[in-house]
Short mmCIF file of C-alpha atoms in Angstrom, two decimals:
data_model
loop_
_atom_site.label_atom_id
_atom_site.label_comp_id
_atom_site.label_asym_id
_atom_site.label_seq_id
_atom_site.Cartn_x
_atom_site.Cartn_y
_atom_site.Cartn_z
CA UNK A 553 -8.72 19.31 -22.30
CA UNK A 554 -10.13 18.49 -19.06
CA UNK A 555 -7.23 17.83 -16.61
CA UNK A 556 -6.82 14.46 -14.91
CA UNK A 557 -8.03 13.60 -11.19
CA UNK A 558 -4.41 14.26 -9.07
CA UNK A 559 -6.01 10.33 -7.36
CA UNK A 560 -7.46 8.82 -10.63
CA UNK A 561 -6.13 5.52 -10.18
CA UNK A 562 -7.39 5.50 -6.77
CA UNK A 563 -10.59 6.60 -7.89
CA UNK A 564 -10.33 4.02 -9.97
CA UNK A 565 -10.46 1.31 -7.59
CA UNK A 566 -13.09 3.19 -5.31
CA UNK A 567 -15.44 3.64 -7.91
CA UNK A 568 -14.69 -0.31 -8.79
CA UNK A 569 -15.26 -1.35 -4.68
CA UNK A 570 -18.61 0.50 -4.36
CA UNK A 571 -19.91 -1.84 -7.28
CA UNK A 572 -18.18 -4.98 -6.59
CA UNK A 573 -17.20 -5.41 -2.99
CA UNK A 574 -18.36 -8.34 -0.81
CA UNK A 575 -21.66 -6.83 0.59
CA UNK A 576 -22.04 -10.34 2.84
CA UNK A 577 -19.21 -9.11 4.65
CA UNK A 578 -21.03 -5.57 6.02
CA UNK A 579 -21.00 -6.87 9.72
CA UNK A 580 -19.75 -5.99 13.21
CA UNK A 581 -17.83 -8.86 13.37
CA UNK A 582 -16.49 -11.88 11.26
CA UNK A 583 -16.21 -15.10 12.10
CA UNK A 584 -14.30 -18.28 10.47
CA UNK A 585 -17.62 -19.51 8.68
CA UNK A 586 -18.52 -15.96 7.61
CA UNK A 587 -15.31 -15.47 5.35
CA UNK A 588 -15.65 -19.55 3.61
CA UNK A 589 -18.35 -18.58 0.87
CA UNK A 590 -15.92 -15.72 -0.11
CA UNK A 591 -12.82 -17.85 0.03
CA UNK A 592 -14.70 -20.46 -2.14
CA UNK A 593 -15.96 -17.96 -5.12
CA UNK A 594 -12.07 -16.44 -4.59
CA UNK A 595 -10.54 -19.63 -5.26
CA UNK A 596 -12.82 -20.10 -8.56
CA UNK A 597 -11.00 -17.22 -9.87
CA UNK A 598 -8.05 -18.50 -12.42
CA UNK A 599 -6.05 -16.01 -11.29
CA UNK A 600 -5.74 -16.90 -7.62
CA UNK A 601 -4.79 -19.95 -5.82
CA UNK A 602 -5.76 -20.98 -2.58
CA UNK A 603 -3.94 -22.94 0.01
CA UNK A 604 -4.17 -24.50 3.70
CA UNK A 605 -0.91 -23.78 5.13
CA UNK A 606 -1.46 -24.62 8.66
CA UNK A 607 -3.92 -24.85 11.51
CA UNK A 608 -4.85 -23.14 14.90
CA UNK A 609 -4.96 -24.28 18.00
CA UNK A 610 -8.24 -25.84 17.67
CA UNK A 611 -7.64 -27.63 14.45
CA UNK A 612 -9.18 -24.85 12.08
CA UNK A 613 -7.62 -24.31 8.78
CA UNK A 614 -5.33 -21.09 8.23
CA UNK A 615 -5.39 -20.31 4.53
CA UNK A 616 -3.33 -18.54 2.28
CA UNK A 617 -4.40 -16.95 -1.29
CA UNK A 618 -1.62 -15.70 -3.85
CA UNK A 619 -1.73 -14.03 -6.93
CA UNK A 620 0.98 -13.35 -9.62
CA UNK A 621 4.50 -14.73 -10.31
CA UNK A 622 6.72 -12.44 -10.20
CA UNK A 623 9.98 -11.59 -8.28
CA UNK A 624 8.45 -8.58 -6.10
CA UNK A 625 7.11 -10.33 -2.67
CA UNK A 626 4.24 -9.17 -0.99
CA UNK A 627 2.74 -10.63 2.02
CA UNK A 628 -0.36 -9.44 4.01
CA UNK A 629 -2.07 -11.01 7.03
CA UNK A 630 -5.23 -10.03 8.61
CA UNK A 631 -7.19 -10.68 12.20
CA UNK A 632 -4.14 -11.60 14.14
CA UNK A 633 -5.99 -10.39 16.90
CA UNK A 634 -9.63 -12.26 16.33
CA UNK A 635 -11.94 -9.40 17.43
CA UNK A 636 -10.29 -6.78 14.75
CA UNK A 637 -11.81 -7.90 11.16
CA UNK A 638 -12.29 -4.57 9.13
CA UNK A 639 -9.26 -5.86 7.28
CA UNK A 640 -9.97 -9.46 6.48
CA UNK A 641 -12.79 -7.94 4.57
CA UNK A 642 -10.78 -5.78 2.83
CA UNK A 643 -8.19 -7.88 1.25
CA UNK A 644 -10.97 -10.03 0.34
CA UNK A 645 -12.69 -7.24 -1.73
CA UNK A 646 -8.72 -6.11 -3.12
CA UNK A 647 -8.46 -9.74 -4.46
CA UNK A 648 -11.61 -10.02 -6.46
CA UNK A 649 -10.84 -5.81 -7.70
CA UNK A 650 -7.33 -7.66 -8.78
CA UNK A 651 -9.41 -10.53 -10.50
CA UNK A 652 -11.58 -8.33 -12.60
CA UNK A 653 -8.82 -5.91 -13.44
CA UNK A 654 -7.59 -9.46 -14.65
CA UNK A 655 -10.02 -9.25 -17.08
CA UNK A 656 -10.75 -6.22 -17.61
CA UNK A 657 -8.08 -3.84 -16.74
CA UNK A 658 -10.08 -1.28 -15.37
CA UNK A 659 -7.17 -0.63 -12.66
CA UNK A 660 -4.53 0.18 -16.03
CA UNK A 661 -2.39 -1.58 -13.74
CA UNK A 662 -0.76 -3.07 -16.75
CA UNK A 663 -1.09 -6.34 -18.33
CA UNK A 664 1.92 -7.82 -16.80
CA UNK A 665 1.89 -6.81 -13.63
CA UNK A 666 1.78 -10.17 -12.00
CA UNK A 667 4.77 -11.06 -13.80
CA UNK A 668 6.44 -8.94 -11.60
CA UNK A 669 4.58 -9.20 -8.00
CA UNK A 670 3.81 -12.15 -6.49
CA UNK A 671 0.81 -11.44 -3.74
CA UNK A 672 0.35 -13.94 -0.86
CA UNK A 673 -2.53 -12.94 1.68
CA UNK A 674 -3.46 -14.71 4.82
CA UNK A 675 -6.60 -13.81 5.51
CA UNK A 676 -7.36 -14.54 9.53
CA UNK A 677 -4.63 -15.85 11.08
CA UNK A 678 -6.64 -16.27 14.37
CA UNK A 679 -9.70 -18.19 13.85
CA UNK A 680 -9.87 -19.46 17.00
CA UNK A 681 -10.13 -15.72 18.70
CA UNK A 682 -12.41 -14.65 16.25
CA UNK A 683 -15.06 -17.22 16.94
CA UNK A 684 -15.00 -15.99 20.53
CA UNK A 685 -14.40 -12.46 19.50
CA UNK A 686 -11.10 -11.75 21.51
CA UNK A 687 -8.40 -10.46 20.98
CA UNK A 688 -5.92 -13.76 22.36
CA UNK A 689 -5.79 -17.13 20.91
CA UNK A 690 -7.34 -20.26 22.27
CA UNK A 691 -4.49 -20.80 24.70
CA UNK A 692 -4.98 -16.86 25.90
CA UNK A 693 -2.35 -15.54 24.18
CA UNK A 694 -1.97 -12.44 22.16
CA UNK A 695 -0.61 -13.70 19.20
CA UNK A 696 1.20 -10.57 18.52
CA UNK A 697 3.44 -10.81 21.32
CA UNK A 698 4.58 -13.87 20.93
CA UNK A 699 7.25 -13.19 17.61
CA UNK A 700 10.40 -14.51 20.02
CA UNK A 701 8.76 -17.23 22.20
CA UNK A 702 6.74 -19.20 19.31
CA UNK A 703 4.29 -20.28 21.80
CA UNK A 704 1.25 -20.02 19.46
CA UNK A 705 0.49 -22.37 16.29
CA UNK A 706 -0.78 -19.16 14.73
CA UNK A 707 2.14 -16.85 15.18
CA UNK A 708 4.70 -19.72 14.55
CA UNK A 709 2.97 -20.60 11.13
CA UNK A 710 3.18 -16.52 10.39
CA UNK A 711 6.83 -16.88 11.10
CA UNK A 712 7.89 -19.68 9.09
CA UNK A 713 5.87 -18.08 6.05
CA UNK A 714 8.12 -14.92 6.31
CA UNK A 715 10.74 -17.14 6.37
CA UNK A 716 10.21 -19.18 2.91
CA UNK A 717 8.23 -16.19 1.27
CA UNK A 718 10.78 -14.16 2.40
CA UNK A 719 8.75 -10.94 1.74
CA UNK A 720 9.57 -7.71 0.21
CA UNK A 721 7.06 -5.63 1.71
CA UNK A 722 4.85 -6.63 4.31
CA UNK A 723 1.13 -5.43 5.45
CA UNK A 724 0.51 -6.14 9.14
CA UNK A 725 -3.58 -5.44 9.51
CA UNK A 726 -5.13 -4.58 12.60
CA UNK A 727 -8.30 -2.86 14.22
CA UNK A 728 -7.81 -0.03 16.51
CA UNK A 729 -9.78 0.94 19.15
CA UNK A 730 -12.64 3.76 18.13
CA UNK A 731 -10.99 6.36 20.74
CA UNK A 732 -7.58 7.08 18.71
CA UNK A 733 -7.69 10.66 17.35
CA UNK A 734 -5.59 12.47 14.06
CA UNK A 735 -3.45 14.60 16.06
CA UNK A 736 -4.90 16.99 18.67
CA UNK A 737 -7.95 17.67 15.96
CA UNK A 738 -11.52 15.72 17.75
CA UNK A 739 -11.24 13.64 14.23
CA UNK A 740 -10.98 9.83 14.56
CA UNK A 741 -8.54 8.43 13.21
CA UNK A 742 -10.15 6.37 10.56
CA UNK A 743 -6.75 4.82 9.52
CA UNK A 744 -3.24 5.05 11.54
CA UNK A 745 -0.10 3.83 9.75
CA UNK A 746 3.40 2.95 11.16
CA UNK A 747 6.75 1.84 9.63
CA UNK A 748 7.45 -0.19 12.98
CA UNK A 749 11.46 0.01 14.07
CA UNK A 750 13.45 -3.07 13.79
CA UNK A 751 16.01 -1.70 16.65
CA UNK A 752 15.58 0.26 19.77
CA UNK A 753 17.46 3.03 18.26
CA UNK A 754 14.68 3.44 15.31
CA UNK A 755 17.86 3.63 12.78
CA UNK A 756 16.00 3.65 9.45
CA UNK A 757 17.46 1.53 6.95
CA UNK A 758 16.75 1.19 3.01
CA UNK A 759 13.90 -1.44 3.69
CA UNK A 760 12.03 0.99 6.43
CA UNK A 761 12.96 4.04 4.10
CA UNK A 762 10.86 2.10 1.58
CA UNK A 763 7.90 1.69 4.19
CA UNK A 764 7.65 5.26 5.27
CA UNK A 765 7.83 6.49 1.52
CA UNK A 766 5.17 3.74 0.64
CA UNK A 767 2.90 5.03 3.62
CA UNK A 768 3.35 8.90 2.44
CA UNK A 769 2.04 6.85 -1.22
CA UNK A 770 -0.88 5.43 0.88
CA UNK A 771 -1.84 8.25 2.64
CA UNK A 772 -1.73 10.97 0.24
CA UNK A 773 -4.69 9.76 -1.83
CA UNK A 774 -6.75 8.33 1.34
CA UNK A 775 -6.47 12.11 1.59
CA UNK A 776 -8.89 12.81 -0.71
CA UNK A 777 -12.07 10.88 1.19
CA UNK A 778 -10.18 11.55 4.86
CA UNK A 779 -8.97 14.85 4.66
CA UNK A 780 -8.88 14.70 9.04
CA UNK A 781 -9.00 11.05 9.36
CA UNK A 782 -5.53 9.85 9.00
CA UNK A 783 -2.69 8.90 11.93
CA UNK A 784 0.79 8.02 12.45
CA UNK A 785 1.90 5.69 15.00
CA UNK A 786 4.44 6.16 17.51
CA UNK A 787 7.59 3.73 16.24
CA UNK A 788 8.96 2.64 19.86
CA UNK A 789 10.25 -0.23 19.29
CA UNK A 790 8.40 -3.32 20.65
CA UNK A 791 10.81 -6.55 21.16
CA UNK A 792 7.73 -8.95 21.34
CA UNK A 793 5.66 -8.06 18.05
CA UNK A 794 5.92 -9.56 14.97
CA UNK A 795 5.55 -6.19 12.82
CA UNK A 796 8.93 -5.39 14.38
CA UNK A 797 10.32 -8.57 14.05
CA UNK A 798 9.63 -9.21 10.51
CA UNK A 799 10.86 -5.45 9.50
CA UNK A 800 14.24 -6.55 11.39
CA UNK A 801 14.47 -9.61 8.46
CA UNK A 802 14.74 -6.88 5.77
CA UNK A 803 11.22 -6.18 4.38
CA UNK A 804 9.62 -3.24 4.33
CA UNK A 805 6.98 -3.58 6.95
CA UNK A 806 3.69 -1.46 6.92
CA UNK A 807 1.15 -1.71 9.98
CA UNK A 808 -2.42 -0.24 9.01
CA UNK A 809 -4.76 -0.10 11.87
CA UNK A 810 -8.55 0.51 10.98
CA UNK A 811 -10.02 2.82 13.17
CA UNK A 812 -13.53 4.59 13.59
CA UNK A 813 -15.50 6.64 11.45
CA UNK A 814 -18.37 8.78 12.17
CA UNK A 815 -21.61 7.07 12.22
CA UNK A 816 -19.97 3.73 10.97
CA UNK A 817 -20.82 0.87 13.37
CA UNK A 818 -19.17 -1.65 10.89
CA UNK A 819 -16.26 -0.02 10.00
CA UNK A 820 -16.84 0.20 6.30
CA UNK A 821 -15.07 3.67 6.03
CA UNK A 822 -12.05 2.56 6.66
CA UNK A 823 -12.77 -1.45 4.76
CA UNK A 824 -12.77 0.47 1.48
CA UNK A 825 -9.99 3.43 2.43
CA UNK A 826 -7.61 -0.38 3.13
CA UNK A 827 -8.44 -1.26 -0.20
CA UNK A 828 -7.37 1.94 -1.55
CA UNK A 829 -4.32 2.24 0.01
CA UNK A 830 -3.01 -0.96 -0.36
CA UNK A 831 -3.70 -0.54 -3.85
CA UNK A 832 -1.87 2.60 -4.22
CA UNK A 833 1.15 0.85 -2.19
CA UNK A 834 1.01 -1.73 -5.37
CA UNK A 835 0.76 1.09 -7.99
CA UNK A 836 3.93 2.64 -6.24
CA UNK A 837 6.01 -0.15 -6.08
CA UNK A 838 5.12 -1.35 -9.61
CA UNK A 839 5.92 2.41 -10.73
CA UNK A 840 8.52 3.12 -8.11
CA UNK A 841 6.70 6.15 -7.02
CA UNK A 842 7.47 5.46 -3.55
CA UNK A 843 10.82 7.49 -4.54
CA UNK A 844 9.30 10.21 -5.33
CA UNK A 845 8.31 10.63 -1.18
CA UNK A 846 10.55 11.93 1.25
CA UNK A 847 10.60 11.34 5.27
CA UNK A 848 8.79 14.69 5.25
CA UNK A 849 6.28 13.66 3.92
CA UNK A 850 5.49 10.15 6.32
CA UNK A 851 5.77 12.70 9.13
CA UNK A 852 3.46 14.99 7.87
CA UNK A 853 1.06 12.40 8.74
CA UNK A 854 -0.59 13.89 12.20
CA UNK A 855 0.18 11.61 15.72
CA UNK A 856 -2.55 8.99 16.16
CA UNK A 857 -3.44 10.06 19.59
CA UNK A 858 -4.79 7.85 22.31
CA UNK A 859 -8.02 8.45 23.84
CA UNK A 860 -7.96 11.81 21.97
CA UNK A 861 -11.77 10.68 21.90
CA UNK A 862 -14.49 9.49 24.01
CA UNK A 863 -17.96 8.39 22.91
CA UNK A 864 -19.72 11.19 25.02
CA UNK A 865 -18.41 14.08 26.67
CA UNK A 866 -19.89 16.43 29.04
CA UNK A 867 -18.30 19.65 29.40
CA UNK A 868 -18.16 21.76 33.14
CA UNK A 869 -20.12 19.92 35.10
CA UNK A 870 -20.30 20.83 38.84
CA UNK A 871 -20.28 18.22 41.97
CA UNK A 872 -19.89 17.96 45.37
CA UNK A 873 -17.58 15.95 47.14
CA UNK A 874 -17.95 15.79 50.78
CA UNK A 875 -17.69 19.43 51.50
CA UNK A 876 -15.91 20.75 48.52
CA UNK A 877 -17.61 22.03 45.30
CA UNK A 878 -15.91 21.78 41.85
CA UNK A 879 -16.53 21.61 37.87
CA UNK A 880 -15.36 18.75 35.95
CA UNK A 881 -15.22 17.24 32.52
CA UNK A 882 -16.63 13.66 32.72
CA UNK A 883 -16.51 11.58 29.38
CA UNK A 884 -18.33 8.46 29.20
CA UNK A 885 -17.46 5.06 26.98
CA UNK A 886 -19.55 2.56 25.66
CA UNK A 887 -18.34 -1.52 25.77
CA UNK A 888 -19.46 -4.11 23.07
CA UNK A 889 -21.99 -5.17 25.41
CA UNK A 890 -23.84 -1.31 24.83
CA UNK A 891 -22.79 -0.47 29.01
CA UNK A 892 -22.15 3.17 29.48
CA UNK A 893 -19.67 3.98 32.27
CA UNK A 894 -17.62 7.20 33.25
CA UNK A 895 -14.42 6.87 31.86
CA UNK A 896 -12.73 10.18 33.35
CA UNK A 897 -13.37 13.07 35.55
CA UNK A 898 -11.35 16.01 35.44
CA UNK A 899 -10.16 18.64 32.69
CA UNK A 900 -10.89 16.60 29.57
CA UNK A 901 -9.78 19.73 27.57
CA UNK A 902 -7.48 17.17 25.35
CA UNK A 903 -10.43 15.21 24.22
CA UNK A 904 -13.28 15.26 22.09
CA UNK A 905 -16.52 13.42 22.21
CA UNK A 906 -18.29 11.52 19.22
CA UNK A 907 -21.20 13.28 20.85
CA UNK A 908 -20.33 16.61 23.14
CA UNK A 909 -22.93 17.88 25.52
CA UNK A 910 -22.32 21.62 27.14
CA UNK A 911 -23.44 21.08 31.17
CA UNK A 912 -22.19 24.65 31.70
CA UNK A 913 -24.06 25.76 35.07
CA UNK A 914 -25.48 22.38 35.59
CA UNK A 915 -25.05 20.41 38.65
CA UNK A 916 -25.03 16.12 39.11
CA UNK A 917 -27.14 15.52 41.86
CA UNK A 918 -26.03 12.57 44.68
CA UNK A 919 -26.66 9.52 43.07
CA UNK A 920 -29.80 7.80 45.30
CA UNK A 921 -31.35 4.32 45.15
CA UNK A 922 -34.75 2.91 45.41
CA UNK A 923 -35.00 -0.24 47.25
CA UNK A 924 -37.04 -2.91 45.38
CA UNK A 925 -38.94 -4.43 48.09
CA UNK A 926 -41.53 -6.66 45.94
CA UNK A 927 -42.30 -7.10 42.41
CA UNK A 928 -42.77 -3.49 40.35
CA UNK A 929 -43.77 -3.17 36.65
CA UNK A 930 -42.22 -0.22 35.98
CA UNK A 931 -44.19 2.17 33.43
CA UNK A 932 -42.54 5.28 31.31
CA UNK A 933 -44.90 7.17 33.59
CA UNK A 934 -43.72 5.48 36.93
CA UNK A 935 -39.75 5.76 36.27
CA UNK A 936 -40.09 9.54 35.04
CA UNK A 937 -41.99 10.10 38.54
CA UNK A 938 -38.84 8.20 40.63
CA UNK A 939 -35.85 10.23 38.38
CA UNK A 940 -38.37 13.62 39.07
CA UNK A 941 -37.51 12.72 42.63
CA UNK A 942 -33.57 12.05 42.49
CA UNK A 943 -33.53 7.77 41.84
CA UNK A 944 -31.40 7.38 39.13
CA UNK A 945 -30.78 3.76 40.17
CA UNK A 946 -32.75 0.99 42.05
CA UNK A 947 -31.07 -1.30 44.63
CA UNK A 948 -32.56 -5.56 45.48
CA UNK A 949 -33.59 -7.99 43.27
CA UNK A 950 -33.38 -7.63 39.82
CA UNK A 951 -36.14 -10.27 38.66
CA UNK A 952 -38.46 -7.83 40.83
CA UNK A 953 -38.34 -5.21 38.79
CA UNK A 954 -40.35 -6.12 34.75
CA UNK A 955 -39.11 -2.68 32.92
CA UNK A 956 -41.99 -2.00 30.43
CA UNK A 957 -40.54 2.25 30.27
CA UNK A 958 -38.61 1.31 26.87
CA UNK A 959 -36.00 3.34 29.24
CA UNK A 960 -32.12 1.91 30.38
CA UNK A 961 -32.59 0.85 34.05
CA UNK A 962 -30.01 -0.32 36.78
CA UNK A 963 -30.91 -2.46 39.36
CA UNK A 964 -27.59 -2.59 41.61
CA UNK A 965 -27.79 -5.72 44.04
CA UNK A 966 -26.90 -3.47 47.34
CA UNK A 967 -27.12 0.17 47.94
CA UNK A 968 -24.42 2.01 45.93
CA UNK A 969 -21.24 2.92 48.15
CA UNK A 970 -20.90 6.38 46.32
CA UNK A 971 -23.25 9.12 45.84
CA UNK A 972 -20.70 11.19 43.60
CA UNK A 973 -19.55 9.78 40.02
CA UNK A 974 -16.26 8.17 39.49
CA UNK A 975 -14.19 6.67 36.97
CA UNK A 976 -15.61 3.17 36.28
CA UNK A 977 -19.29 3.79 37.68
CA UNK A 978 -22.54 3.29 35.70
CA UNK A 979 -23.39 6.44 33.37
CA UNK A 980 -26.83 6.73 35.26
CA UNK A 981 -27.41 10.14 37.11
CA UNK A 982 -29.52 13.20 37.75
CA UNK A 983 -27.94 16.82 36.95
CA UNK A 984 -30.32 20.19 37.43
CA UNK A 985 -29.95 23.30 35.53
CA UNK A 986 -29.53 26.67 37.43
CA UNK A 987 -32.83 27.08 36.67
CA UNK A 988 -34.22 24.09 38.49
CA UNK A 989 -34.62 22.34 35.25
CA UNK A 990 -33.73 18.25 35.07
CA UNK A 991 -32.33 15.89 32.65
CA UNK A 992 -31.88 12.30 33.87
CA UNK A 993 -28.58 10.27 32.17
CA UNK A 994 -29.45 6.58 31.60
CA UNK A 995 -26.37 4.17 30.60
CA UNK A 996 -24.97 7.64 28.72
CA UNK A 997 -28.78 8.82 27.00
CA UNK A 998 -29.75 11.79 27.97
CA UNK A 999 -33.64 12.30 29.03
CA UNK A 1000 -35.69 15.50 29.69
CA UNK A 1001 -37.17 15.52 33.29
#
């Protein structure tokens, strides 16, 4: 007899996502109107009801969608902080997976299962920051440090739904920025986890107990598709959070953060690996599995290291500073906006780029400027002649200058103040080979001279 997968039931629910999971919500953002349609087929399901259970600061509705009856209380909220929606999408896919299982039972989760959990999910909490894309609510405020003061609609609404749902387990959802790694590795850290401390003295009690062996329960299978892809979050305390807060009323608090993936611009690694592990965090509590986990194994779960990554690294690259010669690292980060700038200088030995490039015996020439002094159409030809000659950037009026190259251009409005790289500058330069050979760097591309 052929032996059982070790993570059937979470192949299970993976196999079930890649066929049924809300492909209108593949995008690098979400917005309040982009999640309605879904909320509207949800709330046709028989097995769900929806519910407006407060507003934001601009008058937009804050919903809430719950599923089963039973004496087990879940609650998970997503987009807290409106530019970080991997999440929202992914609750919304667990819900309809929990619908058809409904139905079908494809998830042999049991047929009364929601007898004996009763699911509440608030999906967005910050609808106002997501239309803008920010992180802070409509009054500026980042809703997640505002658990003691109550300034915010949004974070007082969360509050008073802990207090009547009175949870048993709560999921606080979050993105995380692309430049976390799994421990000292170069791997992203696709998802982090934490079992936040209710106290500065990080005393784990029965309720956190529960988180960290419900986290080992997550992770283990996530395993399986992210063998080097999976943190742990330093569990300082952090008086002003709600996480925190909310584990100091007695429930089991989980934070998941949603982090990069290689060659994943929407974040739909780690959309499906959510749905996974929160469903495995269900199976174990409805089995009590989560017993069968020690504290060994949540901190087996590599560090999620900050800025263990960069998006492009260069490795020993020489300058000149004034009189004195040396070799650097430089790394280089890209915004939302697609602008390349040098993010450090220096022995980058600790990180790891998405994309590394060796410089080894390769020297940055001074950064020089050519004055616009009328209007130019600038050709592929023409700007491959000016980098030949050492102008990486140009220096007047922009509306001069009609780029036709299909290259990145900067047109600076005064003569750059540097002519060495520094943290913060523009990723354009020059660098020559010891061989005289030249490759111009353009807002972080690399081109051939």
């Amino acid at each position: 007899m052929k032996a059982a997968h070790p993570h059937a039931p979470a192949q299970a629910i993976a196999s079930l996502w890649d066929s049924h999971h809300f492909s209108a919500l593949d995008k690098s953002h979400l917005r309040h109107a982009d999640i309605q349609p879904v909320l509207d087929e949800i709330a046709d399901y028989p097995s769900i009801t929806r519910e407006t259970i407060g507003y934001s600061c601009t008058g937009k509705c804050i919903e809430r969608l719950s599923m089963g009856s039973g004496p087990l209380i879940i609650l998970a909220w997503t987009q807290m902080h409106g530019d970080e929606p991997t999440a929202t999408a992914a609750v919304l896919d667990w819900l309809k997976l929990l619908h058809l299982n409904s139905t079908s039972n494809s998830l042999a989760l049991g047929s009364d299962w929601t007898s004996l959990v009763t699911l509440h999910i608030i999906p967005m909490l910050n609808p106002d920051g997501a239309e803008r894309d920010t992180r802070v609510n409509e009054q500026g405020i980042d809703i997640n440090r505002d658990a003691k003061q109550l300034q915010t609609p949004e974070g007082r609404l969360l509050w008073q739904q802990v207090q009547t749902l009175k949870p048993d387990v709560a999921f606080n959802l979050h993105d995380q920025n692309p430049y976390y790694s799994a421990g000292p590795t170069g791997y992203p850290a696709t998802i982090a986890f934490l079992a936040p401390a209710f106290h500065p003295d990080k005393h784990v009690d029965a309720p956190r107990l529960r988180a960290k062996q419900l986290i080992a329960c997550m992770a283990d299978p996530l395993s399986h598709w992210l063998p080097c892809h999976i943190g742990r979050y330093d569990d300082t305390y952090s008086l002003r959070s709600f996480g925190d807060n909310i584990a100091g009323t007695g429930a089991s608090t989980i934070l998941i953060e949603s982090g990069a993936h290689p060659n994943d611009p929407h974040r739909q690694v780690a959309r499906k690996m959510n749905v996974i592990g929160l469903h495995s965090a269900l199976e174990a509590l409805l089995g009590n599995l989560y017993q069968q986990k020690s504290l060994a194994d949540y901190y087996r779960i590599p560090d999620n290291v900050e800025d263990g990554l960069v998006d492009i690294k260069f490795s020993r690259v020489a300058q000149r500073c004034a009189s004195h010669d040396y070799v650097a690292d430089i790394s280089v980060n890209r915004d939302k906006q697609g602008r390349a700038t040098v993010k450090h200088i220096g022995d980058l030995s600790g990180q790891a780029g998405f994309t590394n490039i060796s410089a080894y015996q390769t020297t940055i020439l001074p950064v020089k400027a050519y004055q616009l002094d009328g209007p130019m159409v600038l050709t592929e030809t023409d700007y491959l002649a000016l980098l030949k000659q050492g102008f990486s950037v140009f220096t007047g009026d922009s509306s001069l200058l009609d780029n036709l190259s299909g290259l990145p251009v900067l047109c600076l409005p005064e003569p750059p103040a540097y002519s060495t790289l520094y943290p913060g500058a523009d990723a354009f330069w020059i660098m020559q080979d010891s061989e005289g050979k030249q490759r111009a760097v353009l807002n972080g591309k690399m081109i051939n001279l």
